[in-house]
Short mmCIF file of C-alpha atoms in Angstrom, two decimals:
data_model
loop_
_atom_site.label_atom_id
_atom_site.label_comp_id
_atom_site.label_asym_id
_atom_site.label_seq_id
_atom_site.Cartn_x
_atom_site.Cartn_y
_atom_site.Cartn_z
CA MET A 173 -41.46 11.15 -11.26
CA ILE A 174 -39.29 8.04 -10.85
CA VAL A 175 -36.30 8.89 -8.47
CA GLY A 176 -33.67 7.96 -11.06
CA ARG A 177 -35.31 10.03 -13.87
CA ARG A 178 -36.00 12.86 -11.37
CA SER A 179 -32.18 12.98 -10.69
CA TRP A 180 -31.18 12.86 -14.37
CA TRP A 181 -33.83 15.53 -15.06
CA TRP A 182 -32.10 17.79 -12.49
CA THR A 183 -28.55 16.93 -13.86
CA TRP A 184 -29.48 17.90 -17.43
CA LEU A 185 -30.76 21.18 -16.16
CA GLN A 186 -27.31 22.05 -14.77
CA VAL A 187 -25.97 21.96 -18.38
CA PRO A 188 -26.25 25.56 -19.56
CA GLY A 189 -28.77 26.30 -22.28
CA VAL A 190 -30.84 23.05 -21.41
CA GLY A 191 -34.39 23.65 -20.70
CA ILE A 192 -37.72 21.71 -20.62
CA SER A 193 -37.95 21.37 -24.43
CA ARG A 194 -34.44 20.12 -24.72
CA ILE A 195 -34.80 17.62 -21.87
CA LYS A 196 -37.95 16.17 -23.60
CA GLN A 197 -36.26 15.92 -26.91
CA LEU A 198 -33.27 14.06 -25.37
CA GLU A 199 -35.60 11.73 -23.56
CA GLN A 200 -37.68 11.02 -26.66
CA ALA A 201 -34.58 10.31 -28.81
CA PHE A 202 -32.68 8.02 -26.32
CA GLY A 203 -35.39 6.42 -24.20
CA SER A 204 -34.06 7.75 -21.10
CA LEU A 205 -32.25 10.86 -19.70
CA GLN A 206 -29.43 8.53 -18.44
CA ALA A 207 -28.79 7.11 -21.75
CA ALA A 208 -28.88 10.52 -23.37
CA TRP A 209 -26.20 11.61 -20.81
CA TRP A 210 -23.94 8.82 -21.87
CA ALA A 211 -24.67 8.99 -25.63
CA PRO A 212 -21.75 9.38 -28.06
CA ALA A 213 -21.15 13.05 -29.16
CA GLU A 214 -22.11 12.23 -32.83
CA GLN A 215 -25.47 10.89 -31.74
CA LEU A 216 -26.19 14.00 -29.73
CA LEU A 217 -25.05 16.40 -32.59
CA ALA A 218 -27.53 14.41 -34.86
CA LEU A 219 -30.47 16.04 -32.99
CA PRO A 220 -32.00 19.06 -34.38
CA GLY A 221 -30.65 22.29 -32.37
CA VAL A 222 -28.04 20.41 -30.52
CA GLY A 223 -24.57 21.88 -30.84
CA PRO A 224 -21.10 21.89 -29.57
CA SER A 225 -21.99 24.10 -26.61
CA LEU A 226 -24.26 21.46 -25.22
CA LEU A 227 -21.59 18.69 -25.39
CA ALA A 228 -19.04 21.10 -23.76
CA GLY A 229 -21.60 21.87 -21.03
CA ARG A 230 -22.21 18.32 -20.34
CA ASP A 231 -18.44 17.42 -20.28
CA GLN A 232 -17.61 20.26 -18.10
CA LEU A 233 -20.25 19.33 -15.49
CA GLN A 234 -19.17 15.63 -15.77
CA GLN A 235 -15.64 16.64 -14.93
CA ARG A 236 -16.72 18.76 -11.93
CA ALA A 237 -19.28 16.27 -10.41
CA SER A 238 -18.02 13.82 -7.83
CA ALA A 239 -20.94 11.31 -8.79
CA LEU A 240 -23.85 11.22 -11.38
CA PRO A 241 -26.63 11.76 -11.39
CA LEU A 242 -26.62 14.83 -9.20
CA PRO A 243 -28.91 14.81 -6.17
CA VAL A 244 -32.00 17.01 -6.37
CA PRO A 245 -31.83 19.70 -3.52
CA PRO A 246 -34.70 19.93 -1.28
CA LYS A 247 -37.58 22.19 -1.81
CA VAL A 248 -37.38 21.90 -5.65
CA LEU A 249 -40.52 20.84 -7.73
CA LEU A 250 -39.80 19.05 -11.13
CA PRO A 251 -42.34 18.70 -13.64
CA SER A 252 -43.54 15.19 -12.94
CA ASP A 253 -43.52 15.57 -8.97
CA LEU A 254 -47.08 15.04 -7.60
CA ALA A 255 -46.88 18.58 -5.95
CA MET A 256 -46.49 20.47 -9.31
CA PRO A 257 -49.84 22.14 -10.23
CA PRO A 258 -51.11 20.59 -13.46
CA ALA A 259 -52.06 24.11 -14.47
CA LEU A 260 -48.41 25.08 -14.83
CA MET A 261 -47.70 21.98 -16.94
CA ALA A 262 -50.51 22.98 -19.42
CA LEU A 263 -48.78 26.48 -20.26
CA PRO A 264 -47.12 27.01 -23.50
CA GLN A 265 -43.83 27.47 -21.74
CA PRO A 266 -44.08 25.30 -18.49
CA PRO A 267 -41.44 25.67 -15.79
CA ALA A 268 -38.54 23.05 -15.93
CA ALA A 269 -38.30 23.42 -12.02
CA LEU A 270 -39.56 25.50 -9.39
CA PHE A 271 -37.87 26.65 -6.24
CA TRP A 272 -39.78 27.27 -3.02
CA CYS A 273 -39.52 28.06 0.70
CA GLY A 274 -42.42 28.32 3.28
CA ARG A 275 -45.28 25.99 3.78
CA GLY A 276 -45.23 23.10 1.73
CA ALA A 277 -48.62 22.02 2.75
CA LEU A 278 -50.05 24.79 0.61
CA TRP A 279 -49.14 23.16 -2.57
CA PRO A 280 -52.18 20.98 -2.81
CA LEU A 281 -54.19 24.13 -2.85
CA LEU A 282 -52.24 25.46 -5.66
CA ARG A 283 -52.80 22.20 -7.64
CA ARG A 284 -56.50 22.88 -7.21
CA GLN A 285 -55.94 26.54 -8.09
CA GLN A 286 -57.33 27.48 -4.59
CA ALA A 287 -55.78 31.02 -4.45
CA ILE A 288 -56.91 34.42 -5.60
CA ALA A 289 -54.24 36.54 -7.57
CA VAL A 290 -54.14 40.23 -7.08
CA ILE A 291 -52.13 42.37 -9.58
CA GLY A 292 -51.53 45.77 -10.50
CA SER A 293 -49.06 48.59 -11.04
CA ARG A 294 -45.96 49.02 -9.04
CA ARG A 295 -46.53 52.88 -9.05
CA ALA A 296 -50.09 52.64 -7.92
CA SER A 297 -51.94 55.60 -6.60
CA PRO A 298 -52.96 55.75 -2.83
CA TYR A 299 -56.35 54.80 -4.20
CA GLY A 300 -55.01 51.65 -5.80
CA CYS A 301 -52.80 50.82 -2.79
CA ARG A 302 -55.86 50.99 -0.33
CA TRP A 303 -57.86 48.91 -2.59
CA ALA A 304 -55.11 46.10 -2.65
CA GLN A 305 -54.84 46.28 1.09
CA GLN A 306 -58.51 45.93 1.59
CA LEU A 307 -58.71 43.04 -0.74
CA GLY A 308 -55.84 41.17 1.15
CA VAL A 309 -57.84 41.80 4.31
CA ALA A 310 -61.16 40.63 2.87
CA LEU A 311 -59.77 37.46 1.03
CA ALA A 312 -57.79 36.50 4.12
CA ALA A 313 -60.79 36.70 6.25
CA ALA A 314 -62.81 34.65 3.75
CA GLY A 315 -59.99 31.89 3.86
CA TRP A 316 -58.58 32.51 0.46
CA PRO A 317 -54.78 32.43 -0.07
CA VAL A 318 -53.63 35.59 -1.68
CA ILE A 319 -51.02 35.24 -4.65
CA SER A 320 -49.05 38.08 -6.12
CA GLY A 321 -45.75 38.99 -7.10
CA LEU A 322 -44.22 40.88 -3.94
CA ALA A 323 -43.32 43.89 -6.24
CA GLU A 324 -43.77 47.37 -5.14
CA GLY A 325 -47.29 48.88 -5.26
CA VAL A 326 -50.33 46.72 -5.45
CA ASP A 327 -48.47 43.34 -4.99
CA ALA A 328 -46.91 44.54 -1.76
CA GLN A 329 -50.16 45.99 -0.30
CA ALA A 330 -52.25 42.97 -1.20
CA HIS A 331 -49.68 40.80 0.71
CA GLN A 332 -49.59 43.20 3.73
CA GLY A 333 -53.33 43.28 3.86
CA CYS A 334 -53.38 39.46 3.82
CA LEU A 335 -50.76 39.23 6.55
CA GLU A 336 -52.41 41.90 8.83
CA ALA A 337 -55.59 39.88 8.77
CA GLY A 338 -53.79 36.63 9.63
CA GLY A 339 -54.08 35.21 5.96
CA THR A 340 -51.99 33.15 3.86
CA PRO A 341 -49.89 35.05 1.16
CA ILE A 342 -48.15 33.32 -1.56
CA ALA A 343 -45.57 35.18 -3.71
CA VAL A 344 -44.21 34.29 -7.12
CA LEU A 345 -40.84 36.05 -7.41
CA GLY A 346 -39.00 37.27 -10.39
CA THR A 347 -35.78 36.83 -8.87
CA SER A 348 -34.13 33.91 -7.04
CA LEU A 349 -35.22 33.16 -3.54
CA GLU A 350 -32.37 34.70 -1.78
CA ARG A 351 -32.52 37.95 -3.50
CA VAL A 352 -34.91 40.73 -2.36
CA TYR A 353 -36.34 43.08 -4.88
CA PRO A 354 -36.91 45.84 -4.25
CA ARG A 355 -34.54 45.77 -1.17
CA HIS A 356 -36.77 47.55 1.28
CA HIS A 357 -39.17 44.30 0.92
CA GLN A 358 -36.87 42.36 3.26
CA ARG A 359 -39.14 42.06 6.05
CA LEU A 360 -42.11 41.70 3.97
CA GLN A 361 -40.51 38.98 2.13
CA SER A 362 -39.51 37.07 5.12
CA GLN A 363 -43.01 37.31 6.57
CA VAL A 364 -44.48 35.87 3.45
CA GLY A 365 -42.07 33.03 3.58
CA ARG A 366 -43.06 32.27 7.15
CA ARG A 367 -46.66 32.52 6.86
CA GLY A 368 -47.14 31.31 3.27
CA LEU A 369 -45.05 30.38 0.27
CA LEU A 370 -42.37 31.95 -1.77
CA ILE A 371 -41.77 30.37 -5.30
CA SER A 372 -39.28 31.22 -8.05
CA GLU A 373 -38.53 29.83 -11.46
CA GLN A 374 -34.98 31.22 -10.87
CA ALA A 375 -32.21 28.84 -9.47
CA PRO A 376 -30.35 29.87 -6.38
CA GLY A 377 -27.66 32.30 -7.46
CA ALA A 378 -29.11 33.26 -10.73
CA PRO A 379 -28.50 36.79 -11.78
CA GLY A 380 -31.40 39.32 -11.98
CA LEU A 381 -33.00 39.12 -15.32
CA ARG A 382 -35.30 41.83 -16.36
CA GLY A 383 -37.72 39.73 -18.48
CA ALA A 384 -38.06 37.17 -15.40
CA PHE A 385 -40.57 39.56 -13.90
CA ALA A 386 -42.90 39.42 -16.78
CA LYS A 387 -42.50 35.89 -17.26
CA ARG A 388 -43.35 34.90 -13.71
CA ASN A 389 -46.80 36.33 -14.34
CA ARG A 390 -47.93 33.24 -16.31
CA LEU A 391 -47.19 31.12 -13.13
CA LEU A 392 -49.23 33.11 -10.59
CA VAL A 393 -52.10 33.50 -12.97
CA ALA A 394 -52.09 29.77 -13.82
CA MET A 395 -52.12 28.84 -10.05
CA ALA A 396 -55.20 31.27 -9.40
CA GLN A 397 -58.70 30.41 -9.47
CA ALA A 398 -59.65 34.14 -10.28
CA VAL A 399 -57.52 37.42 -10.87
CA VAL A 400 -58.10 40.87 -9.72
CA LEU A 401 -56.70 43.78 -11.51
CA VAL A 402 -56.42 46.75 -9.21
CA GLU A 403 -54.82 49.55 -11.07
CA CYS A 404 -52.33 49.88 -13.95
CA PRO A 405 -51.43 52.31 -16.77
CA GLN A 406 -51.53 51.72 -20.37
CA ARG A 407 -47.85 50.27 -20.15
CA SER A 408 -47.68 47.74 -17.48
CA GLY A 409 -46.60 44.10 -16.76
CA ALA A 410 -50.06 43.75 -15.05
CA LEU A 411 -51.81 43.96 -18.25
CA LEU A 412 -49.72 41.14 -19.58
CA ALA A 413 -50.92 39.10 -16.65
CA ALA A 414 -54.54 40.18 -17.34
CA GLN A 415 -54.02 38.99 -20.90
CA ILE A 416 -52.77 35.69 -19.67
CA ALA A 417 -55.88 35.32 -17.30
CA TRP A 418 -58.07 35.96 -20.28
CA SER A 419 -56.50 33.43 -22.30
CA LEU A 420 -56.66 30.89 -19.70
CA GLN A 421 -60.34 31.77 -19.02
CA ARG A 422 -59.82 32.83 -15.43
CA PRO A 423 -62.38 35.17 -13.99
CA LEU A 424 -61.03 38.61 -14.47
CA TRP A 425 -62.23 41.40 -12.11
CA VAL A 426 -61.12 45.00 -12.33
CA VAL A 427 -61.44 47.68 -9.88
CA PRO A 428 -62.77 50.79 -11.63
CA ALA A 429 -61.15 54.25 -11.38
CA ASP A 430 -61.90 57.74 -12.65
CA SER A 431 -61.63 57.78 -16.43
CA ASP A 432 -58.99 60.48 -16.48
CA ARG A 433 -56.69 58.73 -14.09
CA ALA A 434 -53.59 57.96 -16.10
CA SER A 435 -52.53 55.33 -13.35
CA ALA A 436 -55.62 53.43 -14.08
CA ALA A 437 -55.86 53.61 -17.96
CA GLY A 438 -54.81 50.29 -18.53
CA SER A 439 -57.02 48.48 -15.96
CA ASN A 440 -60.07 50.63 -16.93
CA GLY A 441 -59.69 49.45 -20.59
CA TRP A 442 -60.45 45.82 -19.50
CA LEU A 443 -63.84 46.89 -18.59
CA ASN A 444 -64.62 47.46 -22.21
CA GLN A 445 -63.19 44.02 -22.96
CA GLY A 446 -65.55 41.94 -20.74
CA ALA A 447 -63.88 42.13 -17.42
CA THR A 448 -66.15 42.25 -14.31
CA ALA A 449 -66.15 45.59 -12.41
CA LEU A 450 -65.38 45.15 -8.78
CA LEU A 451 -67.01 47.85 -6.43
CA ASP A 452 -66.47 46.39 -3.13
CA PRO A 453 -64.29 43.62 -1.70
CA THR A 454 -67.43 41.96 -0.20
CA GLN A 455 -68.66 41.62 -3.84
CA LEU A 456 -65.60 39.21 -4.62
CA VAL A 457 -65.96 37.35 -1.41
CA GLU A 458 -69.48 36.72 -2.11
CA ALA A 459 -68.87 35.50 -5.73
CA LEU A 460 -66.12 33.37 -4.60
CA GLY A 461 -67.66 31.70 -1.55
CA PRO A 462 -65.58 30.45 1.55
CA GLY A 463 -62.06 29.90 0.80
CA PRO A 464 -60.12 26.53 1.53
CA LEU A 465 -58.65 28.13 4.73
CA GLN A 466 -61.72 29.86 6.10
CA PRO A 467 -61.66 29.88 9.92
CA LEU A 468 -64.59 28.43 11.99
CA ALA A 469 -67.80 30.07 11.14
CA LEU A 470 -69.25 32.86 13.45
CA PRO A 471 -71.86 31.52 15.91
CA GLN A 472 -75.40 31.64 14.64
CA ARG A 473 -76.52 34.54 16.67
CA PRO A 474 -73.32 36.78 16.99
CA ASP A 475 -73.51 39.85 19.14
CA PRO A 476 -71.28 42.64 17.43
CA SER A 477 -71.79 45.15 20.45
CA PRO A 478 -68.21 44.52 21.63
CA LEU A 479 -66.70 45.38 18.26
CA LEU A 480 -68.97 48.28 17.76
CA SER A 481 -68.20 49.43 21.17
CA ALA A 482 -64.45 49.14 20.57
CA LEU A 483 -64.79 50.85 17.24
CA GLY A 484 -66.31 54.02 18.63
CA SER A 485 -66.45 56.76 15.96
CA GLY A 486 -63.73 54.96 14.15
CA ALA A 487 -60.64 53.05 14.78
CA SER A 488 -57.68 51.22 13.08
CA PHE A 489 -57.08 47.67 12.73
CA GLU A 490 -54.33 47.81 15.48
CA ALA A 491 -56.29 49.61 17.79
CA LEU A 492 -59.22 47.14 17.56
CA GLN A 493 -57.05 44.43 17.96
CA ARG A 494 -55.43 45.78 21.29
CA ARG A 495 -58.95 46.68 22.68
CA LEU A 496 -60.71 43.38 21.87
CA HIS A 497 -57.66 41.04 22.53
CA LEU A 498 -58.50 39.10 19.20
CA SER A 499 -55.94 37.32 16.73
CA PRO A 500 -55.60 39.17 13.44
CA GLY A 501 -57.59 36.32 11.72
CA ALA A 502 -60.48 36.36 14.14
CA LEU A 503 -60.86 40.24 14.01
CA ALA A 504 -60.62 40.42 10.28
CA GLN A 505 -63.32 37.80 10.00
CA GLN A 506 -65.58 39.90 12.44
CA LEU A 507 -64.83 43.04 10.41
CA LEU A 508 -65.84 41.54 7.25
CA HIS A 509 -69.13 39.99 8.90
CA HIS A 510 -70.03 43.49 10.09
CA GLN A 511 -69.18 45.15 6.82
CA GLN A 512 -71.40 42.64 4.95
CA GLN A 513 -74.28 43.35 7.24
CA GLY A 514 -73.89 47.10 6.42
CA TRP A 515 -73.14 47.92 10.22
CA ILE A 516 -69.66 49.36 9.50
CA GLU A 517 -67.55 50.83 6.46
CA ALA A 518 -63.97 50.61 5.56
CA LEU A 519 -61.83 53.81 5.55
CA PRO A 520 -58.37 54.46 3.97
CA GLY A 521 -55.49 52.86 5.99
CA LEU A 522 -57.04 49.75 7.44
CA CYS A 523 -59.64 51.90 9.46
CA TRP A 524 -63.36 51.32 10.11
CA ARG A 525 -66.20 53.28 11.51
CA PRO A 526 -69.89 52.68 11.99
CA ARG A 527 -72.05 52.98 8.96
CA HIS A 528 -74.67 55.61 9.69
CA THR A 529 -77.71 54.24 7.76
CA GLU A 530 -81.36 53.54 8.54
CA ILE A 531 -80.42 49.85 9.16
CA ASP A 532 -80.92 49.14 13.03
CA LEU A 533 -77.94 47.81 14.65
CA PRO A 534 -78.33 44.77 16.96
CA VAL A 535 -78.20 45.61 20.63
CA ALA A 536 -76.89 43.61 23.37
#
């Protein structure tokens, strides 16, 4: 986007009630957004849908501003910026602007849809939360950024698992960036912002809007290569996200649950509509292949004995990290490798134990 046009786009966005459709209408009618700004009132009012409120908003902004056009703040993406993901602009309702904080180097990955969305209920059962956390770990170990909404339940557990495995979480918020919802996610939101990316369609200082949480679903789905629906009831915003994924032809995976589990009635229903059943996190990783942030490959002939020795009859992620002195990312990669080989199995609460099968474990 040309610098002058970019600044005028931002200036028009500060007029109450002006969005991307109105800006496009003004630019088409007057040839440029600058010309539209200085157009006489009667010419503006001649446009379909333009009323006195737009003129009043323009005039009030003009009186308050020390200079025009207004400068665009840092860490704001506008529609024609090179970093803006094309998939977002192809939506029926593309964003007029995106506000972000965190690692800007991740935007090229989102332009190429190189992230996996994990979605589900805010009131997920322990089963759903455990699944979301294990997905976060597995995807992080495979080098895939995990994108979700930072809401309670499935979203938070997916982000937490990703962080614990040294991965890259990306959160699309339903509030402005400086707000935290729910409030007890303050630490989690800060961690995501440091290690990954926080994205919002809501401008700083914008009031909380109930519909914004459902509206943001289209953004996180559009930027994803595939979507995993973990658990949700019949009435859930996650079902809207699943419908968007289906309409955008994104691969949709669903974690099955008991048929009489009310908290999974909505997600189970997608299994009858063509979604793919996900029975194990490694199934997803194998289907996706290595992610864009995959760490260096394990040696050709790894010796898993140190991990198995540290594991004993079973151990948590934190305990293994202390015993082996490995980074979260390196440990997550080894755990995923051992799980894929059938040597260990995952337990609730980010714990693992040796898998007692007829498969011979390699020895030192």
